[in-house]
Coordinates of C-alpha atoms in Angstrom, one line a residue:
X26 CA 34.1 -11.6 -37.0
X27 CA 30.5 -13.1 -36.5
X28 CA 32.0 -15.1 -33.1
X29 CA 33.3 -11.6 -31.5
X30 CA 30.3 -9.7 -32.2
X31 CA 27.7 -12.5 -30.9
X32 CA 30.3 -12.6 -27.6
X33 CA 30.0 -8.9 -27.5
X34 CA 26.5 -8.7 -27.5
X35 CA 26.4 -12.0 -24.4
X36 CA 28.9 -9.3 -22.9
X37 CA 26.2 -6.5 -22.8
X38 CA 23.4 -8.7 -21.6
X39 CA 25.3 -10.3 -19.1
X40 CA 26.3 -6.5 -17.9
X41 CA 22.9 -5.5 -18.2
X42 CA 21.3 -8.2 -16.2
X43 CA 23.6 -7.7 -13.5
X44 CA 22.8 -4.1 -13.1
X45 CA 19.1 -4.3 -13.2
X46 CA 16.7 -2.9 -10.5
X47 CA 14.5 -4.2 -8.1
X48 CA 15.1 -7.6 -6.3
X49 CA 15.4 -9.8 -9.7
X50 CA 19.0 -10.2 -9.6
X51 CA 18.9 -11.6 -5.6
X52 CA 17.4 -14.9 -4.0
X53 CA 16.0 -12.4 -1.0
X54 CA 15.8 -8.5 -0.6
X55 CA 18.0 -9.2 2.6
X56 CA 21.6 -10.2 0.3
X57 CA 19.8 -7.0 -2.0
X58 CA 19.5 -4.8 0.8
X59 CA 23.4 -6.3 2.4
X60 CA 25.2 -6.5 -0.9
X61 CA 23.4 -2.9 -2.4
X62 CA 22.8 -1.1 0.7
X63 CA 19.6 0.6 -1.1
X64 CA 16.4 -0.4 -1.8
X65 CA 13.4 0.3 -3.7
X66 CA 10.4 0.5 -2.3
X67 CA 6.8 0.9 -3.5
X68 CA 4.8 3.6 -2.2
X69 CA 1.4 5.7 -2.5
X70 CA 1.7 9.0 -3.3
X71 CA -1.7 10.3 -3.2
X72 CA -3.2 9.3 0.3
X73 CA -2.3 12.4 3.3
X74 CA -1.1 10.9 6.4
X75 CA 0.0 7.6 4.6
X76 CA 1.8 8.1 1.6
X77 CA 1.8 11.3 0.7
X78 CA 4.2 13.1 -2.5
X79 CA 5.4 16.4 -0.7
X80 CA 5.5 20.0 -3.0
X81 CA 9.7 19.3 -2.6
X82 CA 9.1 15.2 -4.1
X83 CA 10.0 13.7 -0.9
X84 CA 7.5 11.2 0.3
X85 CA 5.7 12.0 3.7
X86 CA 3.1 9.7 6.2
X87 CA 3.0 6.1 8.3
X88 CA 3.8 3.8 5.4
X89 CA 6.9 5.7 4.5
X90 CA 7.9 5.9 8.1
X91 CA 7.6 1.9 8.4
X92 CA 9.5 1.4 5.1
X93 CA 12.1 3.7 5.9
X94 CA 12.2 1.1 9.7
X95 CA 12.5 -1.9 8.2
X96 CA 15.2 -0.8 5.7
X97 CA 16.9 0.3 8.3
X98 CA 16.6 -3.0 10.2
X99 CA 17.7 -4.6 7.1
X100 CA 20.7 -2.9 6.9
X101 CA 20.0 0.0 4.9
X102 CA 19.8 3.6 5.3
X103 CA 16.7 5.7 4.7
X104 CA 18.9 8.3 2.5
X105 CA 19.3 5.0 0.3
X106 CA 15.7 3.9 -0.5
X107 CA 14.5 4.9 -3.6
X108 CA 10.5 5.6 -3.3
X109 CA 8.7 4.5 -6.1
X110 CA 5.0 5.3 -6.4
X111 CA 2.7 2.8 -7.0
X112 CA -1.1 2.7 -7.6
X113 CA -3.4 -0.5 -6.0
X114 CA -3.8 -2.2 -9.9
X115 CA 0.1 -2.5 -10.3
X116 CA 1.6 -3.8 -6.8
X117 CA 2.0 -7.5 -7.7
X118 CA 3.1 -6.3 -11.3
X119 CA 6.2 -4.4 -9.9
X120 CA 6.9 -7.1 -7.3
X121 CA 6.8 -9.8 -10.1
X122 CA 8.7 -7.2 -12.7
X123 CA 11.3 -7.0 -9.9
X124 CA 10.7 -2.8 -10.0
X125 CA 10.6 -2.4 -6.7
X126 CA 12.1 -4.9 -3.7
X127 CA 8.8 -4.2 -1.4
X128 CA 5.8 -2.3 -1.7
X129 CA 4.8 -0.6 1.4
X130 CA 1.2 1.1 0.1
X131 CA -2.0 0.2 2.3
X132 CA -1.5 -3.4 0.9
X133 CA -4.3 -5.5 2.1
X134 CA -2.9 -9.2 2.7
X135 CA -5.6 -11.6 0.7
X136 CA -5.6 -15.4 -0.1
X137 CA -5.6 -14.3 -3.7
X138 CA -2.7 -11.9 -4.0
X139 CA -0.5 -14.7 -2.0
X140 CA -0.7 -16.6 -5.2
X141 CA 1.6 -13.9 -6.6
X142 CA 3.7 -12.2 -3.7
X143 CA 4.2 -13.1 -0.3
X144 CA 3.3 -11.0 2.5
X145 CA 5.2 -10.0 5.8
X146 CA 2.7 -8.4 8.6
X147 CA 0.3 -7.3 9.2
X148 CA 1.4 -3.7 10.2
X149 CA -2.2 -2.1 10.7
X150 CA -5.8 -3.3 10.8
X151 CA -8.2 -1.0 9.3
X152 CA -11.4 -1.3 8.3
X153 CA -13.8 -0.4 5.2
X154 CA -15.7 2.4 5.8
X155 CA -17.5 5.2 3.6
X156 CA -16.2 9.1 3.0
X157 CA -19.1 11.4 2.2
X158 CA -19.6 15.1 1.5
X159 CA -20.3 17.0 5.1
X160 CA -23.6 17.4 4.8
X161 CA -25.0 14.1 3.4
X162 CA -26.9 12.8 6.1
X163 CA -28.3 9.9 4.1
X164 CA -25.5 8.0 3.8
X165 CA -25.1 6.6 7.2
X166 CA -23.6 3.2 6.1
X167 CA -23.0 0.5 3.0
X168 CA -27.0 -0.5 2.9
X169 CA -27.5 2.9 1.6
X170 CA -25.9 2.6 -1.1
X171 CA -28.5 1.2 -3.5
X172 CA -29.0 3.9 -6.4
X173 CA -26.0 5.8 -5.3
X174 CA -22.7 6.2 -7.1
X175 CA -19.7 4.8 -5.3
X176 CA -15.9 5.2 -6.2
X177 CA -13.1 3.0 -5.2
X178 CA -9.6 2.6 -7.7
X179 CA -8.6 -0.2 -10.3
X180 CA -7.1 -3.1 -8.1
X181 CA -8.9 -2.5 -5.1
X182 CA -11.3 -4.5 -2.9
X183 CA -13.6 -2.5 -1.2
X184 CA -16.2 -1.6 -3.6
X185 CA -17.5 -5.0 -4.9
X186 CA -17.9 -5.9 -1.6
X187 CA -20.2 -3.3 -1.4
X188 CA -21.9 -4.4 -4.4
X189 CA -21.8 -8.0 -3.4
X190 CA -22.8 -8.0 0.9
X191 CA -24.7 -4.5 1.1
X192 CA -26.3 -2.6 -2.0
X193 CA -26.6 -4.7 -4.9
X194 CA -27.9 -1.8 -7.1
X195 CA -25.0 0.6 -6.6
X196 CA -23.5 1.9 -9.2
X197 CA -19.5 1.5 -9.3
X198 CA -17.1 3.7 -10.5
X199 CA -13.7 3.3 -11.1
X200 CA -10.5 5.5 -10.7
X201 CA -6.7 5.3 -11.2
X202 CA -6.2 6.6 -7.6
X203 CA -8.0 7.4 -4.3
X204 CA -7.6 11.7 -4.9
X205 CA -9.5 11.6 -8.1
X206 CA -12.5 9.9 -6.6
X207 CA -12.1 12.4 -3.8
X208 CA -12.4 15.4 -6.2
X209 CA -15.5 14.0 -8.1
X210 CA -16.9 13.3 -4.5
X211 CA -16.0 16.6 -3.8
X212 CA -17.7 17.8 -7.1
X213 CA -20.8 15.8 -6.7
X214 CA -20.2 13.7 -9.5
X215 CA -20.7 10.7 -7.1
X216 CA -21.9 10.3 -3.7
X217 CA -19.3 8.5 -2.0
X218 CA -15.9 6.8 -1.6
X219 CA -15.0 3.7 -0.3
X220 CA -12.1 2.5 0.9
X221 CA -10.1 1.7 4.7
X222 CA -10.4 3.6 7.4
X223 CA -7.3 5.5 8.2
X224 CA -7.2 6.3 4.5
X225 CA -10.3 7.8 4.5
X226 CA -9.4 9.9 8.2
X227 CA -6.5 11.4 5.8
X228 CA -8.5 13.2 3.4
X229 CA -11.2 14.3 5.5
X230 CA -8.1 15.8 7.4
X231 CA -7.1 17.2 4.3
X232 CA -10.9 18.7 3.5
X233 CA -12.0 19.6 6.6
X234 CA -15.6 20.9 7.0
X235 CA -16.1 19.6 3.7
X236 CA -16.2 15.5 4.1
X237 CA -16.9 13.4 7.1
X238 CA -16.1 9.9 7.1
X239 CA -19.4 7.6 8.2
X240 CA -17.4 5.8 10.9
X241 CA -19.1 2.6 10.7
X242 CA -16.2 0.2 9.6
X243 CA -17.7 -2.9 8.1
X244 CA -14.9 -5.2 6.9
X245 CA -10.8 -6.1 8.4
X246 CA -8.4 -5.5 6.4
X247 CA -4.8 -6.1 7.2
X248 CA -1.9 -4.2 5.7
X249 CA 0.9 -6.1 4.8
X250 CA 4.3 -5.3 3.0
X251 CA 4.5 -7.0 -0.2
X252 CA 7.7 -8.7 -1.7
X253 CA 8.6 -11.4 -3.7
X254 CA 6.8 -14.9 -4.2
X255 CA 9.0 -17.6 -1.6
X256 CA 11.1 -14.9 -0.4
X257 CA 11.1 -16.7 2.8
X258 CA 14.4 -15.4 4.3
X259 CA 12.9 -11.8 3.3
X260 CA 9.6 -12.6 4.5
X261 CA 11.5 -13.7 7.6
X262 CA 13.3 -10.3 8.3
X263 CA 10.5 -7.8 7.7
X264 CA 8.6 -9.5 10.2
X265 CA 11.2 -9.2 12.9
X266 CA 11.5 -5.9 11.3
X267 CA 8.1 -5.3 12.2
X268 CA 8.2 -6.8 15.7
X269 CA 10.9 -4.7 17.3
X270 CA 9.0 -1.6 15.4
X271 CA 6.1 -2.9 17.7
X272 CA 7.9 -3.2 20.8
X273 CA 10.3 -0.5 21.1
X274 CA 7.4 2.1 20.3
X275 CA 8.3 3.4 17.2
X276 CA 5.4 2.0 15.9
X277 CA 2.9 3.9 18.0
X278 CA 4.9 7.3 17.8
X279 CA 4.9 7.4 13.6
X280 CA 1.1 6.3 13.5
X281 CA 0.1 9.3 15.6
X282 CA 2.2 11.8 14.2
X283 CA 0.8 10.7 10.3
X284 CA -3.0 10.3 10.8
X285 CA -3.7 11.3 15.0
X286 CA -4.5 15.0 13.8
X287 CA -7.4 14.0 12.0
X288 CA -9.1 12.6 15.1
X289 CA -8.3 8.9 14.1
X290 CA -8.1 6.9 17.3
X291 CA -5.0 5.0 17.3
X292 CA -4.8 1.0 18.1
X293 CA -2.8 -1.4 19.4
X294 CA -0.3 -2.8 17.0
X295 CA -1.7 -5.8 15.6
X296 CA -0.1 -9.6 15.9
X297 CA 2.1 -10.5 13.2
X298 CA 0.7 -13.3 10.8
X299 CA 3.8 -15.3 10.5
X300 CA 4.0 -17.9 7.5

């Protein structure tokens, strides 16, 4: 009696591994992507012209319209990706959980995040810059900053840079996601929000009249899409994934329909970072 019940409960958790999420159960997202045909995929949902939640739940801006690309090139239909939102403090987390097969959400690639994911890309340069209300004049760049309250979000970059290269005596402030720190910016609860560029173009898009980005980027940061650590046959596809989104001009076409209306001059693509 004791045997069958302990081989019915290996039964359940040998069923239940094998129908877990994410890319856990596969050496690479590409046998996930051939032998599932669906994918989940890590998005923002927050930031207008790059990942954006739409009223109907559908997801809408450039790094949805490169996810849905190199699922496609991967083998699997767009109808078929699961979007999952993700915020900047838990992209590694749901990589290494195996949640989500790739995050495509304004990742920038750094030395120390390799440690725990690997990186395919870069898809876009940006560069730090500072959003402000309209009619702040003072704020003409990261030196002055000093006395003034700044906002980035929890697993982000950008504002201890600040703190660390240009204005030593700002004060920080820290928020789950980019659209709070817009609304107490908005408010004038603080005085500015840092972040990249082509984020920031989005919600002065969205706010017109009201905020102004400074347009004096001060930093390169290069978007990568995350997936897991030594995926190299994964790491492998996305970036051919990548390339023929480069070449065949897809690239350029989904960049200006996202973020071109809000006056954001688009670039060239970049050069892919193969490792």
């Amino acid at each position: 009696m004791f045997g069958r019940s302990l081989y019915a409960v290996f039964a359940v958790m040998v069923l239940a591994t094998a129908c877990g999420g994410g890319s856990e159960s596969y050496a690479s997202v590409v046998d996930k992507a051939k032998n599932d045909k669906k994918l989940v995929i890590g998005v923002k949902a927050d930031q207008p012209g790059l990942g954006l939640r739409t009223p109907d739940g559908t997801f809408a801006g450039f790094d949805i319209e490169v996810a849905k690309y190199v699922a496609q090139e991967l083998g699997v239909d767009p109808a078929n990706i699961t979007f999952k939102e993700t915020v900047s403090a838990n992209r590694e987390a749901f990589i290494e959980q195996g949640q989500v097969d790739l995050v495509v959400a304004t990742y920038s690639i750094t030395d120390a995040r390799k440690q725990k994911v690997s990186f395919a890309g870069p898809y876009f340069v940006a560069g730090q810059d500072l959003l402000v209300r309209a009619d702040d004049a003072a704020l003409n760049g990261p030196d002055a900053l000093n006395g003034k309250k700044l906002c980035s979000v929890a697993g982000s970059t950008p504002a201890q840079k600040v703190k660390t290269e240009y204005a030593k005596e700002v004060q920080l402030q820290e928020e789950r996601t980019y659209s709070a720190c817009v609304d107490r910016v908005l408010g004038g609860q603080l005085d500015a929000l840092t972040t990249d560029n082509v984020i920031l173009a989005g919600y002065a898009a969205q706010h017109a009249g009201k905020l102004k980005v400074v347009g004096k980027p001060f930093s390169t940061e290069k978007y990568g899409i995350g997936l897991k650590k030594d995926d190299t046959a994964g790491r492998k596809a996305v970036n051919d994934a990548l390339q023929k989104m480069f070449s065949d001009g897809s690239w350029t076409k989904a960049l200006q329909a996202s973020v071109g209306a809000s006056g954001f001059a688009v670039p060239q693509a970049p050069q892919l970072e193969r490792y």
